[in-house]
Coordinates of C-alpha atoms in Angstrom, one line a residue:
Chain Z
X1 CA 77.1 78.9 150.9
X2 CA 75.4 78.4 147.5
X3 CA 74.4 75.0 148.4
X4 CA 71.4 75.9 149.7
X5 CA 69.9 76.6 146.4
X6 CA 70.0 73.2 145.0
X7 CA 68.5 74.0 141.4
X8 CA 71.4 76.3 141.1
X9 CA 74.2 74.7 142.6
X10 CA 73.3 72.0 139.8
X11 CA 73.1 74.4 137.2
X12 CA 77.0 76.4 138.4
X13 CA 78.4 72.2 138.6
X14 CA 77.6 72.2 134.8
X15 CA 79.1 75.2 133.7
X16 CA 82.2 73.9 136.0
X17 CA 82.3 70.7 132.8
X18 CA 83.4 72.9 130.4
X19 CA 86.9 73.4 129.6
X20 CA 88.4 75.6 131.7
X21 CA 85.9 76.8 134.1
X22 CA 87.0 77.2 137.6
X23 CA 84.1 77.1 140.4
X24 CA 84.0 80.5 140.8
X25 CA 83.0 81.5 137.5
X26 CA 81.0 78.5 136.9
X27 CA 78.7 80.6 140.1
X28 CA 78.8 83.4 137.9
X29 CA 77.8 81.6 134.7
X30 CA 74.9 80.1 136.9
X31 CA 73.9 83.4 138.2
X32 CA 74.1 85.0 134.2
X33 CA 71.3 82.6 133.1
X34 CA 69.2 83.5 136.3
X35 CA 69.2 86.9 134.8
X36 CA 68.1 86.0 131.6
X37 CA 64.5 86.2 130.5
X38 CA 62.9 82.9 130.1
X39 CA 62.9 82.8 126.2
X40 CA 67.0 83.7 126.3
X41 CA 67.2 80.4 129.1
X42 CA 65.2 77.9 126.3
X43 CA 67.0 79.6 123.6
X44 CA 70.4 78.9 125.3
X45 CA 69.5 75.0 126.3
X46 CA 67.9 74.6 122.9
X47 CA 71.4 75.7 121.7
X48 CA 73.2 72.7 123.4
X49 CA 70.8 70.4 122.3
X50 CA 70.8 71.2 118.8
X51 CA 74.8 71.2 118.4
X52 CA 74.9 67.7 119.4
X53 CA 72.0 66.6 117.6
X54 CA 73.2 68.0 114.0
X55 CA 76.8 67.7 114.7
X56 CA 78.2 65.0 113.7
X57 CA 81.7 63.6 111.5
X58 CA 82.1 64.1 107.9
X59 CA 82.6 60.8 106.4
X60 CA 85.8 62.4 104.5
X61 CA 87.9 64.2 106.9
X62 CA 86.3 63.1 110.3
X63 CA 86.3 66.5 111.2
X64 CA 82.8 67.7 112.6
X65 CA 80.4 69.1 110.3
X66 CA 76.8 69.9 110.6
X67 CA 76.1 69.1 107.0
X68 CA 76.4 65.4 105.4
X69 CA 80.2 66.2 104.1
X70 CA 81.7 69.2 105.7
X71 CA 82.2 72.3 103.7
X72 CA 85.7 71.7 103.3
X73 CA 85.4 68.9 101.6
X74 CA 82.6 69.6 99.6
X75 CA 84.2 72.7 98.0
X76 CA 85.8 71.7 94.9
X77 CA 88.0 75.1 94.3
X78 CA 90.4 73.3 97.2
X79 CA 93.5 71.9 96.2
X80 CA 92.2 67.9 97.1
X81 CA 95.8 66.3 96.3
X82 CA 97.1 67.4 100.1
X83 CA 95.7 66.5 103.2
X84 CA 96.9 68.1 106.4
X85 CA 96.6 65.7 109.1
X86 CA 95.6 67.7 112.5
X87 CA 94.7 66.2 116.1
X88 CA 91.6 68.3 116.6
X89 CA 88.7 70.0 114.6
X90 CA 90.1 73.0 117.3
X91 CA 93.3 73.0 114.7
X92 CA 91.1 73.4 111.5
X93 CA 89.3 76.6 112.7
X94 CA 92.8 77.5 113.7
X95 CA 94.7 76.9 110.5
X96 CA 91.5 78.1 108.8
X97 CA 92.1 81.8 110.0
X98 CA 94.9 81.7 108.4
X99 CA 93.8 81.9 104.8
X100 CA 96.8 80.6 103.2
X101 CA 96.2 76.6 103.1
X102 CA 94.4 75.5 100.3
X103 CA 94.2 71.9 101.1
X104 CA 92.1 69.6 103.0
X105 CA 92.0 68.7 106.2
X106 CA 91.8 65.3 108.2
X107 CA 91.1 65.1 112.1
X108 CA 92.9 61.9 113.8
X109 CA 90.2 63.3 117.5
X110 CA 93.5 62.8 119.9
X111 CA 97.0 62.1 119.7
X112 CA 98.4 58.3 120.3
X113 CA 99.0 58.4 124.6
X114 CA 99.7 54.9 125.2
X115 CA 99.4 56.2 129.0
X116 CA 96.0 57.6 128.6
X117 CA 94.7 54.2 126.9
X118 CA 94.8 55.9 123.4
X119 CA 96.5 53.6 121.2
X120 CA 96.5 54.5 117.1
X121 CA 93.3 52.1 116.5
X122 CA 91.5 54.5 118.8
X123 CA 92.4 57.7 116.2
X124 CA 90.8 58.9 112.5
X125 CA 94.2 56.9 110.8
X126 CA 92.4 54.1 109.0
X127 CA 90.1 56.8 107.2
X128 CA 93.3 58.1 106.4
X129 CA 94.8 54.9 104.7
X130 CA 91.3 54.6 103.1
X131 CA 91.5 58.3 102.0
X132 CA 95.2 57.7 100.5
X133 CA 94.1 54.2 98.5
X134 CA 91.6 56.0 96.9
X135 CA 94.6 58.1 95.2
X136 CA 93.8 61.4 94.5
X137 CA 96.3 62.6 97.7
X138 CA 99.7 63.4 96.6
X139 CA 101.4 65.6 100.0
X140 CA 100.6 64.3 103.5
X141 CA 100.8 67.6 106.0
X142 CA 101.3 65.8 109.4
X143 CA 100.7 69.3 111.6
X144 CA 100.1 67.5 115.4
X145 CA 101.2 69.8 118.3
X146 CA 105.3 69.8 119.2
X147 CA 104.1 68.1 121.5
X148 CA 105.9 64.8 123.0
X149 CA 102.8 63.1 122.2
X150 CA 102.2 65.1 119.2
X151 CA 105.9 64.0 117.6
X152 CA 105.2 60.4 118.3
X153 CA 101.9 60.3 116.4
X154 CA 103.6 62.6 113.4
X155 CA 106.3 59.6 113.7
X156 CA 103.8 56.6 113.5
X157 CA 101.7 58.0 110.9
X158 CA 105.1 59.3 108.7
X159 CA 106.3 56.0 108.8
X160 CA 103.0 54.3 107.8
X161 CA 102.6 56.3 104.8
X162 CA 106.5 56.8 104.0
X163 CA 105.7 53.1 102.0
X164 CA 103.1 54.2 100.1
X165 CA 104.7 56.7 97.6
X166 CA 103.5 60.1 99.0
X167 CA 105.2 62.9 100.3
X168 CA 104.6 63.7 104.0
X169 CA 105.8 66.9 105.5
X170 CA 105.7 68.5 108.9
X171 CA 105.5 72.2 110.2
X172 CA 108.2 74.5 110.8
X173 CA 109.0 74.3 114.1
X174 CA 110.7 77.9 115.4
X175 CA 110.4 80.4 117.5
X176 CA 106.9 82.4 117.4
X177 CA 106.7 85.8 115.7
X178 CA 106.7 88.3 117.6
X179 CA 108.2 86.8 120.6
X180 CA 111.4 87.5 122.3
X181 CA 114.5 85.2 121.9
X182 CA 115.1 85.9 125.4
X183 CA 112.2 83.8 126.6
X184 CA 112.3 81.2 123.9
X185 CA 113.1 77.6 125.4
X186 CA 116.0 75.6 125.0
X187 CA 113.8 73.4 122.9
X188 CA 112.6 75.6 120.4
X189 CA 115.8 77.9 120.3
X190 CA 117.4 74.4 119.1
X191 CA 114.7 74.1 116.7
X192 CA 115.1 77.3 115.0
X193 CA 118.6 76.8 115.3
X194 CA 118.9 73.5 113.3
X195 CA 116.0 74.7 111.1
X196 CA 117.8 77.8 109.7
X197 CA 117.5 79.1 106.4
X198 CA 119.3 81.3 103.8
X199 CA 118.6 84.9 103.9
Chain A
X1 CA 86.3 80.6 110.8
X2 CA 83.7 78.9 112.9
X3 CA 80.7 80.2 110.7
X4 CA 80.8 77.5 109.0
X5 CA 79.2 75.3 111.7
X6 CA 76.2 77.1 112.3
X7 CA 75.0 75.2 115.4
X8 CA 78.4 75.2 117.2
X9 CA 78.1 78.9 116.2
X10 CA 75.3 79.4 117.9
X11 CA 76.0 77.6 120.7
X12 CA 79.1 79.8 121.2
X13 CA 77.0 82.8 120.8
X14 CA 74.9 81.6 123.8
X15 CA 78.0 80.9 125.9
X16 CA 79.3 84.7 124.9
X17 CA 76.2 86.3 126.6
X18 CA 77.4 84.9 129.9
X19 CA 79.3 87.5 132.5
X20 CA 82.6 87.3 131.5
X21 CA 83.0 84.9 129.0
X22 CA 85.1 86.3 125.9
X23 CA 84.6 85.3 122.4
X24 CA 87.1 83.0 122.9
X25 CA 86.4 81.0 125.8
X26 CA 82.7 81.2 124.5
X27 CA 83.6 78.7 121.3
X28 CA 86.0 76.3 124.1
X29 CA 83.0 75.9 126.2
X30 CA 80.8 74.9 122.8
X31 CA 83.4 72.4 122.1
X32 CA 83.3 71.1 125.7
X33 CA 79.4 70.4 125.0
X34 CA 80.7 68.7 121.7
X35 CA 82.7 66.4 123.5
X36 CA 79.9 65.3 126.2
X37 CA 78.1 62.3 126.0
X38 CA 74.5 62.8 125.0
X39 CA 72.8 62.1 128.1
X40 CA 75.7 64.5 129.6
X41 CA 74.8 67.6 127.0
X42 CA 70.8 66.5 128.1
X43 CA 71.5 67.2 132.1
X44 CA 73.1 70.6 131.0
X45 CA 70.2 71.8 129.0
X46 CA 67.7 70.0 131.9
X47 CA 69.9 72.3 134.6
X48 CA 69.1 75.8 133.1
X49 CA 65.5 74.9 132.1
X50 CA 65.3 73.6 136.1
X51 CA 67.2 77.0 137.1
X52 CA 65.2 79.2 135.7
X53 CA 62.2 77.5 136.3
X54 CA 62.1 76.2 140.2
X55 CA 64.0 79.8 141.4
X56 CA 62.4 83.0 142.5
X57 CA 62.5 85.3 144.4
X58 CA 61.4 84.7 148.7
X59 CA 58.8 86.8 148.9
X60 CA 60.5 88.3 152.6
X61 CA 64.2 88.8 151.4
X62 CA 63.6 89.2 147.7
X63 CA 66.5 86.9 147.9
X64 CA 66.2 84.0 145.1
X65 CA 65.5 80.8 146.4
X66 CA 64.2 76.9 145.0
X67 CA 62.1 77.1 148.3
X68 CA 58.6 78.8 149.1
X69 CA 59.9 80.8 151.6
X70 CA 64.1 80.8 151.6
X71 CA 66.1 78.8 154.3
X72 CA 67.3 81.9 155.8
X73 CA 64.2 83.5 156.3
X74 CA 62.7 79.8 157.5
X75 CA 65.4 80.0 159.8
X76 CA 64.0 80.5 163.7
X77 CA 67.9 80.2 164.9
X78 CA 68.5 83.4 163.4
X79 CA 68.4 87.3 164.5
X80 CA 65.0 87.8 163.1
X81 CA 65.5 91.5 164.6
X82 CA 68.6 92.7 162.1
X83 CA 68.2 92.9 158.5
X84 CA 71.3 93.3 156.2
X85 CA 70.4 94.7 152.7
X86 CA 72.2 94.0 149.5
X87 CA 72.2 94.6 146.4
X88 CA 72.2 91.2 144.9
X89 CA 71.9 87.6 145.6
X90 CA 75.9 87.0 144.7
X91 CA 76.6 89.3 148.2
X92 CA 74.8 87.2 150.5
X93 CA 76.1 84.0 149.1
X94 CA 79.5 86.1 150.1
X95 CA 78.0 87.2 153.2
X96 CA 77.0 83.7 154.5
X97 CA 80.6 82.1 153.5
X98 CA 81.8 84.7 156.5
X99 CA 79.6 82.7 158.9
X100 CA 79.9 85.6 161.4
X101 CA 76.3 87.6 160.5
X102 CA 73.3 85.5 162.4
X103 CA 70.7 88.3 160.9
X104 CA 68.1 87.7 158.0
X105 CA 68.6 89.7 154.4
X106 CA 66.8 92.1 152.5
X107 CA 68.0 92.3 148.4
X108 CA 67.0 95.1 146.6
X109 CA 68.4 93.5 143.0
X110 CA 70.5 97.0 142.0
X111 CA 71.3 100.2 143.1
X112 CA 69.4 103.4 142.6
X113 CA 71.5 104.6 139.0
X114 CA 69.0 107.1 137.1
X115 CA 71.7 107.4 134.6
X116 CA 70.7 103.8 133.7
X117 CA 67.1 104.7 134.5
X118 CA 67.4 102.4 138.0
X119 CA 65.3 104.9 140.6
X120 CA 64.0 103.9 143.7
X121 CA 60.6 102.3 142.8
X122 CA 62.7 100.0 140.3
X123 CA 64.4 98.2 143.6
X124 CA 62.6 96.2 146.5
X125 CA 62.3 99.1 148.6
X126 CA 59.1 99.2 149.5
X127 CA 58.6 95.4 150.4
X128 CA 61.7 96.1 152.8
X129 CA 59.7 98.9 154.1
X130 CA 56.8 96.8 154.8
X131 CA 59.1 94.5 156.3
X132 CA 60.0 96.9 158.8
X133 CA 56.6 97.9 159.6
X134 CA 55.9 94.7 160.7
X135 CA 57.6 95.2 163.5
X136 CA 60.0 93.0 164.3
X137 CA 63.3 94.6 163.3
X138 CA 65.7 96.7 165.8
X139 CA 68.6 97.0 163.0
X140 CA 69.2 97.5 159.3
X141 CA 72.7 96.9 158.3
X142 CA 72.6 99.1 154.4
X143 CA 75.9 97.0 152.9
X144 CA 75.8 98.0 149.2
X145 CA 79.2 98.3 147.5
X146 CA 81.4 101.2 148.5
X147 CA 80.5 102.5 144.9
X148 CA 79.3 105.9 144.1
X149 CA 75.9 104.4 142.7
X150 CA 76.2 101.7 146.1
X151 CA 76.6 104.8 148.9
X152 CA 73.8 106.9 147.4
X153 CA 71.3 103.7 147.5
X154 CA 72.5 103.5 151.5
X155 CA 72.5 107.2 152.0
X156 CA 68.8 106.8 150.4
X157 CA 67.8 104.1 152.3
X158 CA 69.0 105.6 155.9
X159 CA 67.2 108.9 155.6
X160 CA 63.9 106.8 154.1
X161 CA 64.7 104.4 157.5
X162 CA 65.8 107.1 160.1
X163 CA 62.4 107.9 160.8
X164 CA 61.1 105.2 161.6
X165 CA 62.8 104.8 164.8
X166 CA 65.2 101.9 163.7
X167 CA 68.9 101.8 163.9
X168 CA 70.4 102.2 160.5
X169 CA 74.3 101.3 160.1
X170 CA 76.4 100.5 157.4
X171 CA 79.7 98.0 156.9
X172 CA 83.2 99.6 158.1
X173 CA 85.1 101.0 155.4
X174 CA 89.1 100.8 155.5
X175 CA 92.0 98.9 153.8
X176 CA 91.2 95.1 153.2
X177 CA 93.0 92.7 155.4
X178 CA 96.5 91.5 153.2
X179 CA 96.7 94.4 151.4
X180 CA 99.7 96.5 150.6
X181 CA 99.0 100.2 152.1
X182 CA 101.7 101.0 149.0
X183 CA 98.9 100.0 146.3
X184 CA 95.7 101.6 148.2
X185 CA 94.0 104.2 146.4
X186 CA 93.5 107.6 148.1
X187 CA 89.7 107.2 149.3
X188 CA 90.2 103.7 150.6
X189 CA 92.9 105.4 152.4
X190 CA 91.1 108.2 153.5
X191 CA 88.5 106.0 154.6
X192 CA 90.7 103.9 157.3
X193 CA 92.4 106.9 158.6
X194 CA 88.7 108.3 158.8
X195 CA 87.3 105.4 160.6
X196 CA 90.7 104.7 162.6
X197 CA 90.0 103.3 166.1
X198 CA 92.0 102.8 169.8
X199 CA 93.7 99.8 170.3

């Protein structure tokens, strides 16, 4: 029983926070830091306090940013007439790897769960309306997961700027590269399906 | 990319350095601080400061401990006369979830590796040594892992111990309980049929 050291049973509940950390590795993490030297320990707590200290939202995109506008937006070579619309600053690192969109981005910080208390007051979308009234934003890229959840908020925020004269688009939904039709589900076979295109 | 949020960077650096934690899972847990209320990303940084600073090492076991002297060498309820040593802390937190040993520890913190410059005088040999000159102990129980680098620290250990008129064993070695005698390898094997008792 690890219990006994109390100091360290603390330390393994915090590592069992993070995002998928079971309790058995949160021991490990625990017992990693006892190995450390002392400097690494402050260096690594310093580390968690400085991230939340500096990071913060760009007043643009909402997404999170450690200067006073994120980089994105700040960088003028970007094509600032599209917006793609994602649920999660996760999803601009991810699209970011890609190297192809030129955009900018805008993070909504959830999708709208009416079950989970999150209604659409509670997301990033009135910095969106406020973003689009300035006028420079021609294309709306609404990429949310395929979600359930995902779909709805694409819907709601489609249909709120559908009035306001811009063009809003969605990702391709298929199957993956690289995977095999034989596992696909029904859902995204039907997807591909209906979403077929000319050779 | 990441890089361009230096301090969530480094934060996932930190998170990287522990045991098993991939590059990956190093920038989920950095987002997981992100999304922690302040006072919540205060307690984690407070919790490996406190680790690192309130454990050491018992100065009988060598085991680490938050306490002066560790519970289980506090502990006049056990067998103060059998001593099971260890490599590490992490095997006598696996050791006590058995609840079967009632004996007291001895961690040496590695295993004699001279290929990674580990010899002898590098482990806490000598202060188990002093232990036993004290007196008190009948048995030494050597359970290091059934490793190459684990059975030459017991094999060094015995022959140091044997003369000193003490018993010397070591753990049972054989196929683990559940396994599938198809998917054994051929010294675990070798081992059980080696060790084989009556009925």
């Amino acid at each position: 029983m690890a219990e006994y050291i109390e100091s360290l049973q603390r330390l393994a509940e915090q590592f069992g926070r993070l995002e998928g950390v079971g309790k058995k590795n949160a021991m490990k993490m625990a017992f990693s830091v006892l190995d450390m030297a002392d400097e690494e320990a402050q260096e690594f707590a310093r580390a968690i306090l400085e991230a939340k200290e500096k990071i913060h939202l760009c007043p643009i995109c909402q997404n999170i940013t450690d200067k006073d506008i994120c980089p994105i937006c700040s960088d003028y070579q970007r094509d600032r007439t599209t917006v793609c619309v994602v649920s999660d600053p996760r999803i601009v690192l991810s699209m970011e790897k890609v190297r192809e969109y030129k955009g900018l981005y805008h993070v909504l910080h959830g999708v709208i769960s009416p079950m989970n208390g999150i209604t659409p007051d509670k997301l990033k979308i009135k910095e969106l309306l406020s973003r689009i009234a300035d006028g420079e934003i021609d294309e709306v890229i609404v990429a949310t997961n395929p979600t359930v959840e995902g779909e709805a908020t694409a819907m709601y925020i489609a249909r709120l700027l559908k009035p306001l004269d811009i063009k809003v688009t969605r990702l391709a939904y298929g199957v993956p590269m690289g995977s095999d039709l034989e596992y696909a589900d029904e859902v995204t076979l039907f997807r591909a399906i209906e979403g077929r295109r000319d050779f």
